[in-house]
JSON list of C-alpha atoms in Angstrom, two decimals:
[
{"chain": "A", "resi": 22, "resn": "MET", "atom": "CA", "xyz": [92.35, 112.55, 101.21]},
{"chain": "A", "resi": 23, "resn": "PHE", "atom": "CA", "xyz": [90.41, 115.76, 100.83]},
{"chain": "A", "resi": 24, "resn": "GLN", "atom": "CA", "xyz": [91.44, 119.34, 101.42]},
{"chain": "A", "resi": 25, "resn": "VAL", "atom": "CA", "xyz": [88.85, 121.99, 102.09]},
{"chain": "A", "resi": 26, "resn": "ALA", "atom": "CA", "xyz": [89.91, 125.43, 100.96]},
{"chain": "A", "resi": 27, "resn": "GLU", "atom": "CA", "xyz": [88.32, 128.87, 101.14]},
{"chain": "A", "resi": 28, "resn": "GLY", "atom": "CA", "xyz": [89.19, 131.38, 98.47]},
{"chain": "A", "resi": 29, "resn": "ILE", "atom": "CA", "xyz": [88.53, 135.13, 98.15]},
{"chain": "A", "resi": 30, "resn": "LYS", "atom": "CA", "xyz": [92.05, 136.55, 98.02]},
{"chain": "A", "resi": 31, "resn": "GLY", "atom": "CA", "xyz": [93.90, 133.29, 97.58]},
{"chain": "A", "resi": 32, "resn": "VAL", "atom": "CA", "xyz": [93.23, 129.87, 99.00]},
{"chain": "A", "resi": 33, "resn": "HIS", "atom": "CA", "xyz": [93.31, 129.02, 102.70]},
{"chain": "A", "resi": 34, "resn": "ILE", "atom": "CA", "xyz": [93.47, 125.40, 103.77]},
{"chain": "A", "resi": 35, "resn": "LEU", "atom": "CA", "xyz": [90.97, 124.67, 106.51]},
{"chain": "A", "resi": 36, "resn": "GLY", "atom": "CA", "xyz": [91.88, 121.02, 106.95]},
{"chain": "A", "resi": 37, "resn": "VAL", "atom": "CA", "xyz": [93.10, 117.78, 105.43]},
{"chain": "A", "resi": 38, "resn": "VAL", "atom": "CA", "xyz": [90.96, 114.70, 105.92]},
{"chain": "A", "resi": 39, "resn": "GLN", "atom": "CA", "xyz": [91.28, 111.03, 104.94]},
{"chain": "A", "resi": 40, "resn": "SER", "atom": "CA", "xyz": [87.67, 110.14, 104.11]},
{"chain": "A", "resi": 41, "resn": "LYS", "atom": "CA", "xyz": [84.27, 111.58, 103.27]},
{"chain": "A", "resi": 42, "resn": "ASP", "atom": "CA", "xyz": [83.08, 110.91, 106.83]},
{"chain": "A", "resi": 43, "resn": "ALA", "atom": "CA", "xyz": [86.01, 112.89, 108.21]},
{"chain": "A", "resi": 44, "resn": "LEU", "atom": "CA", "xyz": [85.22, 115.66, 105.72]},
{"chain": "A", "resi": 45, "resn": "GLU", "atom": "CA", "xyz": [81.64, 115.85, 106.99]},
{"chain": "A", "resi": 46, "resn": "ASP", "atom": "CA", "xyz": [82.93, 116.03, 110.57]},
{"chain": "A", "resi": 47, "resn": "LEU", "atom": "CA", "xyz": [85.34, 118.82, 109.59]},
{"chain": "A", "resi": 48, "resn": "LEU", "atom": "CA", "xyz": [82.57, 120.81, 107.93]},
{"chain": "A", "resi": 49, "resn": "LYS", "atom": "CA", "xyz": [80.46, 120.51, 111.10]},
{"chain": "A", "resi": 50, "resn": "ILE", "atom": "CA", "xyz": [83.12, 122.16, 113.24]},
{"chain": "A", "resi": 51, "resn": "CYS", "atom": "CA", "xyz": [84.49, 124.69, 110.71]},
{"chain": "A", "resi": 52, "resn": "PRO", "atom": "CA", "xyz": [82.49, 127.90, 110.41]},
{"chain": "A", "resi": 53, "resn": "ILE", "atom": "CA", "xyz": [81.24, 128.34, 106.85]},
{"chain": "A", "resi": 54, "resn": "ASN", "atom": "CA", "xyz": [80.81, 131.84, 105.56]},
{"chain": "A", "resi": 55, "resn": "PRO", "atom": "CA", "xyz": [78.06, 131.86, 102.87]},
{"chain": "A", "resi": 56, "resn": "GLN", "atom": "CA", "xyz": [79.71, 134.82, 101.07]},
{"chain": "A", "resi": 57, "resn": "SER", "atom": "CA", "xyz": [82.97, 132.91, 100.61]},
{"chain": "A", "resi": 58, "resn": "ARG", "atom": "CA", "xyz": [83.73, 130.44, 97.89]},
{"chain": "A", "resi": 59, "resn": "TYR", "atom": "CA", "xyz": [84.84, 126.99, 99.00]},
{"chain": "A", "resi": 60, "resn": "VAL", "atom": "CA", "xyz": [86.78, 124.57, 96.88]},
{"chain": "A", "resi": 61, "resn": "LEU", "atom": "CA", "xyz": [87.02, 120.87, 97.60]},
{"chain": "A", "resi": 62, "resn": "ILE", "atom": "CA", "xyz": [90.16, 119.30, 96.22]},
{"chain": "A", "resi": 63, "resn": "GLU", "atom": "CA", "xyz": [90.49, 115.52, 96.10]},
{"chain": "A", "resi": 64, "resn": "VAL", "atom": "CA", "xyz": [94.14, 114.76, 96.62]},
{"chain": "A", "resi": 65, "resn": "GLY", "atom": "CA", "xyz": [93.97, 110.96, 96.68]},
{"chain": "A", "resi": 66, "resn": "MET", "atom": "CA", "xyz": [93.93, 108.48, 99.53]},
{"chain": "A", "resi": 67, "resn": "GLN", "atom": "CA", "xyz": [97.24, 108.04, 101.29]},
{"chain": "A", "resi": 68, "resn": "LYS", "atom": "CA", "xyz": [98.35, 104.41, 101.24]},
{"chain": "A", "resi": 69, "resn": "GLU", "atom": "CA", "xyz": [99.28, 102.58, 104.38]},
{"chain": "A", "resi": 70, "resn": "THR", "atom": "CA", "xyz": [102.93, 101.67, 104.73]},
{"chain": "A", "resi": 71, "resn": "VAL", "atom": "CA", "xyz": [104.33, 98.28, 105.69]},
{"chain": "A", "resi": 72, "resn": "GLN", "atom": "CA", "xyz": [105.08, 99.70, 109.14]},
{"chain": "A", "resi": 73, "resn": "ASP", "atom": "CA", "xyz": [101.50, 101.00, 109.53]},
{"chain": "A", "resi": 74, "resn": "VAL", "atom": "CA", "xyz": [100.08, 97.54, 108.80]},
{"chain": "A", "resi": 75, "resn": "LEU", "atom": "CA", "xyz": [102.51, 95.75, 111.10]},
{"chain": "A", "resi": 76, "resn": "THR", "atom": "CA", "xyz": [101.81, 98.18, 113.92]},
{"chain": "A", "resi": 77, "resn": "GLY", "atom": "CA", "xyz": [98.07, 97.72, 113.38]},
{"chain": "A", "resi": 78, "resn": "LEU", "atom": "CA", "xyz": [98.59, 93.97, 113.70]},
{"chain": "A", "resi": 79, "resn": "GLY", "atom": "CA", "xyz": [100.43, 94.40, 116.99]},
{"chain": "A", "resi": 80, "resn": "ILE", "atom": "CA", "xyz": [103.93, 93.80, 115.65]},
{"chain": "A", "resi": 81, "resn": "VAL", "atom": "CA", "xyz": [106.20, 96.34, 117.29]},
{"chain": "A", "resi": 82, "resn": "GLY", "atom": "CA", "xyz": [109.89, 97.00, 116.78]},
{"chain": "A", "resi": 83, "resn": "THR", "atom": "CA", "xyz": [110.83, 95.29, 120.04]},
{"chain": "A", "resi": 84, "resn": "MET", "atom": "CA", "xyz": [109.71, 91.88, 118.73]},
{"chain": "A", "resi": 85, "resn": "ALA", "atom": "CA", "xyz": [112.58, 89.75, 117.45]},
{"chain": "A", "resi": 86, "resn": "GLY", "atom": "CA", "xyz": [110.88, 89.04, 114.11]},
{"chain": "A", "resi": 87, "resn": "ALA", "atom": "CA", "xyz": [109.50, 92.53, 113.47]},
{"chain": "A", "resi": 88, "resn": "GLN", "atom": "CA", "xyz": [112.36, 93.72, 111.28]},
{"chain": "A", "resi": 89, "resn": "TYR", "atom": "CA", "xyz": [112.58, 90.37, 109.49]},
{"chain": "A", "resi": 90, "resn": "LEU", "atom": "CA", "xyz": [108.86, 90.48, 108.75]},
{"chain": "A", "resi": 91, "resn": "HIS", "atom": "CA", "xyz": [109.13, 94.08, 107.56]},
{"chain": "A", "resi": 92, "resn": "ASP", "atom": "CA", "xyz": [111.96, 93.07, 105.23]},
{"chain": "A", "resi": 93, "resn": "ALA", "atom": "CA", "xyz": [110.04, 90.01, 103.98]},
{"chain": "A", "resi": 94, "resn": "ILE", "atom": "CA", "xyz": [107.04, 92.16, 103.05]},
{"chain": "A", "resi": 95, "resn": "THR", "atom": "CA", "xyz": [109.17, 94.91, 101.51]},
{"chain": "A", "resi": 96, "resn": "PHE", "atom": "CA", "xyz": [111.23, 92.46, 99.43]},
{"chain": "A", "resi": 97, "resn": "SER", "atom": "CA", "xyz": [108.05, 90.64, 98.34]},
{"chain": "A", "resi": 98, "resn": "LEU", "atom": "CA", "xyz": [106.45, 93.91, 97.23]},
{"chain": "A", "resi": 99, "resn": "GLU", "atom": "CA", "xyz": [109.47, 94.48, 95.00]},
{"chain": "A", "resi": 100, "resn": "ASP", "atom": "CA", "xyz": [109.71, 90.89, 93.67]},
{"chain": "A", "resi": 101, "resn": "HIS", "atom": "CA", "xyz": [106.60, 88.69, 94.00]},
{"chain": "A", "resi": 102, "resn": "GLU", "atom": "CA", "xyz": [108.57, 85.55, 93.09]},
{"chain": "A", "resi": 103, "resn": "LEU", "atom": "CA", "xyz": [110.28, 85.72, 96.49]},
{"chain": "A", "resi": 104, "resn": "ILE", "atom": "CA", "xyz": [107.08, 84.95, 98.40]},
{"chain": "A", "resi": 105, "resn": "GLU", "atom": "CA", "xyz": [106.39, 81.93, 96.22]},
{"chain": "A", "resi": 106, "resn": "ARG", "atom": "CA", "xyz": [109.83, 80.53, 97.07]},
{"chain": "A", "resi": 107, "resn": "ILE", "atom": "CA", "xyz": [109.95, 81.66, 100.67]},
{"chain": "A", "resi": 108, "resn": "THR", "atom": "CA", "xyz": [112.38, 79.06, 102.05]},
{"chain": "A", "resi": 109, "resn": "LYS", "atom": "CA", "xyz": [114.69, 78.98, 99.04]},
{"chain": "A", "resi": 110, "resn": "LEU", "atom": "CA", "xyz": [114.86, 82.70, 98.21]},
{"chain": "A", "resi": 111, "resn": "LEU", "atom": "CA", "xyz": [113.23, 85.01, 100.75]},
{"chain": "A", "resi": 112, "resn": "TYR", "atom": "CA", "xyz": [114.58, 83.70, 104.07]},
{"chain": "A", "resi": 113, "resn": "PRO", "atom": "CA", "xyz": [118.16, 83.39, 102.74]},
{"chain": "A", "resi": 114, "resn": "GLN", "atom": "CA", "xyz": [118.01, 86.95, 101.35]},
{"chain": "A", "resi": 115, "resn": "ILE", "atom": "CA", "xyz": [116.86, 88.34, 104.71]},
{"chain": "A", "resi": 116, "resn": "ALA", "atom": "CA", "xyz": [119.41, 86.19, 106.57]},
{"chain": "A", "resi": 117, "resn": "LYS", "atom": "CA", "xyz": [122.21, 87.58, 104.43]},
{"chain": "A", "resi": 118, "resn": "VAL", "atom": "CA", "xyz": [121.15, 91.16, 105.21]},
{"chain": "A", "resi": 119, "resn": "HIS", "atom": "CA", "xyz": [121.02, 90.47, 108.96]},
{"chain": "A", "resi": 120, "resn": "ASN", "atom": "CA", "xyz": [123.99, 88.11, 109.13]},
{"chain": "A", "resi": 121, "resn": "THR", "atom": "CA", "xyz": [122.04, 85.17, 110.53]},
{"chain": "A", "resi": 122, "resn": "THR", "atom": "CA", "xyz": [120.58, 81.89, 109.30]},
{"chain": "A", "resi": 123, "resn": "PRO", "atom": "CA", "xyz": [117.40, 81.32, 107.26]},
{"chain": "A", "resi": 124, "resn": "SER", "atom": "CA", "xyz": [116.03, 79.01, 109.99]},
{"chain": "A", "resi": 125, "resn": "ARG", "atom": "CA", "xyz": [116.35, 81.79, 112.59]},
{"chain": "A", "resi": 126, "resn": "ILE", "atom": "CA", "xyz": [114.57, 84.17, 110.22]},
{"chain": "A", "resi": 127, "resn": "GLU", "atom": "CA", "xyz": [111.70, 81.67, 109.73]},
{"chain": "A", "resi": 128, "resn": "ARG", "atom": "CA", "xyz": [111.32, 81.04, 113.46]},
{"chain": "A", "resi": 129, "resn": "ALA", "atom": "CA", "xyz": [111.42, 84.73, 114.45]},
{"chain": "A", "resi": 130, "resn": "ILE", "atom": "CA", "xyz": [108.80, 85.58, 111.80]},
{"chain": "A", "resi": 131, "resn": "ARG", "atom": "CA", "xyz": [106.61, 82.65, 112.93]},
{"chain": "A", "resi": 132, "resn": "VAL", "atom": "CA", "xyz": [106.78, 83.75, 116.58]},
{"chain": "A", "resi": 133, "resn": "ALA", "atom": "CA", "xyz": [105.94, 87.37, 115.64]},
{"chain": "A", "resi": 134, "resn": "ILE", "atom": "CA", "xyz": [102.96, 86.16, 113.59]},
{"chain": "A", "resi": 135, "resn": "GLU", "atom": "CA", "xyz": [101.71, 83.91, 116.42]},
{"chain": "A", "resi": 136, "resn": "ARG", "atom": "CA", "xyz": [101.88, 86.81, 118.84]},
{"chain": "A", "resi": 137, "resn": "SER", "atom": "CA", "xyz": [100.23, 89.30, 116.49]},
{"chain": "A", "resi": 138, "resn": "TRP", "atom": "CA", "xyz": [97.44, 86.86, 115.64]},
{"chain": "A", "resi": 139, "resn": "SER", "atom": "CA", "xyz": [96.38, 86.86, 119.28]},
{"chain": "A", "resi": 140, "resn": "LEU", "atom": "CA", "xyz": [96.92, 90.61, 119.84]},
{"chain": "A", "resi": 141, "resn": "ALA", "atom": "CA", "xyz": [95.39, 92.26, 116.76]},
{"chain": "A", "resi": 142, "resn": "SER", "atom": "CA", "xyz": [91.74, 93.22, 116.69]},
{"chain": "A", "resi": 143, "resn": "MET", "atom": "CA", "xyz": [89.40, 90.98, 114.71]},
{"chain": "A", "resi": 144, "resn": "GLU", "atom": "CA", "xyz": [88.24, 93.99, 112.67]},
{"chain": "A", "resi": 145, "resn": "TYR", "atom": "CA", "xyz": [91.77, 94.87, 111.56]},
{"chain": "A", "resi": 146, "resn": "LYS", "atom": "CA", "xyz": [92.66, 91.25, 110.83]},
{"chain": "A", "resi": 147, "resn": "LYS", "atom": "CA", "xyz": [89.54, 90.89, 108.66]},
{"chain": "A", "resi": 148, "resn": "ARG", "atom": "CA", "xyz": [90.53, 94.02, 106.75]},
{"chain": "A", "resi": 149, "resn": "ILE", "atom": "CA", "xyz": [93.93, 92.54, 105.91]},
{"chain": "A", "resi": 150, "resn": "PHE", "atom": "CA", "xyz": [93.25, 88.80, 105.80]},
{"chain": "A", "resi": 151, "resn": "GLY", "atom": "CA", "xyz": [89.55, 88.58, 104.90]},
{"chain": "A", "resi": 152, "resn": "GLU", "atom": "CA", "xyz": [87.79, 85.35, 105.83]},
{"chain": "A", "resi": 153, "resn": "MET", "atom": "CA", "xyz": [91.07, 83.80, 106.94]},
{"chain": "A", "resi": 154, "resn": "ALA", "atom": "CA", "xyz": [90.64, 85.90, 110.10]},
{"chain": "A", "resi": 155, "resn": "SER", "atom": "CA", "xyz": [87.43, 84.26, 111.31]},
{"chain": "A", "resi": 156, "resn": "VAL", "atom": "CA", "xyz": [87.00, 83.82, 115.06]},
{"chain": "A", "resi": 157, "resn": "ASN", "atom": "CA", "xyz": [87.89, 80.11, 115.18]},
{"chain": "A", "resi": 158, "resn": "SER", "atom": "CA", "xyz": [90.71, 80.19, 112.65]},
{"chain": "A", "resi": 159, "resn": "THR", "atom": "CA", "xyz": [94.26, 79.19, 113.37]},
{"chain": "A", "resi": 160, "resn": "ARG", "atom": "CA", "xyz": [97.00, 81.60, 112.48]},
{"chain": "A", "resi": 161, "resn": "PRO", "atom": "CA", "xyz": [98.07, 81.72, 108.84]},
{"chain": "A", "resi": 162, "resn": "THR", "atom": "CA", "xyz": [101.39, 80.29, 107.73]},
{"chain": "A", "resi": 163, "resn": "ASN", "atom": "CA", "xyz": [104.29, 82.70, 107.30]},
{"chain": "A", "resi": 164, "resn": "MET", "atom": "CA", "xyz": [103.77, 82.61, 103.55]},
{"chain": "A", "resi": 165, "resn": "GLN", "atom": "CA", "xyz": [100.01, 83.29, 103.79]},
{"chain": "A", "resi": 166, "resn": "TYR", "atom": "CA", "xyz": [100.55, 86.11, 106.29]},
{"chain": "A", "resi": 167, "resn": "ILE", "atom": "CA", "xyz": [103.17, 87.85, 104.14]},
{"chain": "A", "resi": 168, "resn": "GLN", "atom": "CA", "xyz": [101.18, 87.27, 100.95]},
{"chain": "A", "resi": 169, "resn": "CYS", "atom": "CA", "xyz": [97.99, 88.78, 102.40]},
{"chain": "A", "resi": 170, "resn": "ILE", "atom": "CA", "xyz": [99.82, 91.89, 103.56]},
{"chain": "A", "resi": 171, "resn": "VAL", "atom": "CA", "xyz": [101.57, 92.24, 100.19]},
{"chain": "A", "resi": 172, "resn": "ASN", "atom": "CA", "xyz": [98.21, 91.92, 98.38]},
{"chain": "A", "resi": 173, "resn": "TYR", "atom": "CA", "xyz": [96.63, 94.44, 100.76]},
{"chain": "A", "resi": 174, "resn": "LEU", "atom": "CA", "xyz": [99.39, 96.99, 100.17]},
{"chain": "A", "resi": 175, "resn": "LYS", "atom": "CA", "xyz": [99.40, 96.67, 96.36]}
]
């Protein structure tokens, strides 16, 4: 993220942008006074959240498995061992939180993934899943799906 600032008597923020392309666009529309001094401050790219990624993949809060999938990714970000033992550790942990069974957790996540795999844009899927998202590919398993998102967010 970049901030463009003008400074004569202090610093005035003209805008906050996420990329160099956006910065160039901002500079095209912002009037630049040649007598002023401009400072470009690199603040650091803002990371996407779990919710941002799920929304980008077409998983919305109204889907039955949306919260379960969110929890699975969040728990796996905190403890990577959970994803490697998905049926023995991860599903039971989520089931305990939501007062349901591990099999219902697995099914709801699977259905959400199936739906998102058909809804999400190919470009976004390739960004998260790489070559796994090719045009003729079948949907990833629950474990692969969660693992790819965890790796993307790390």
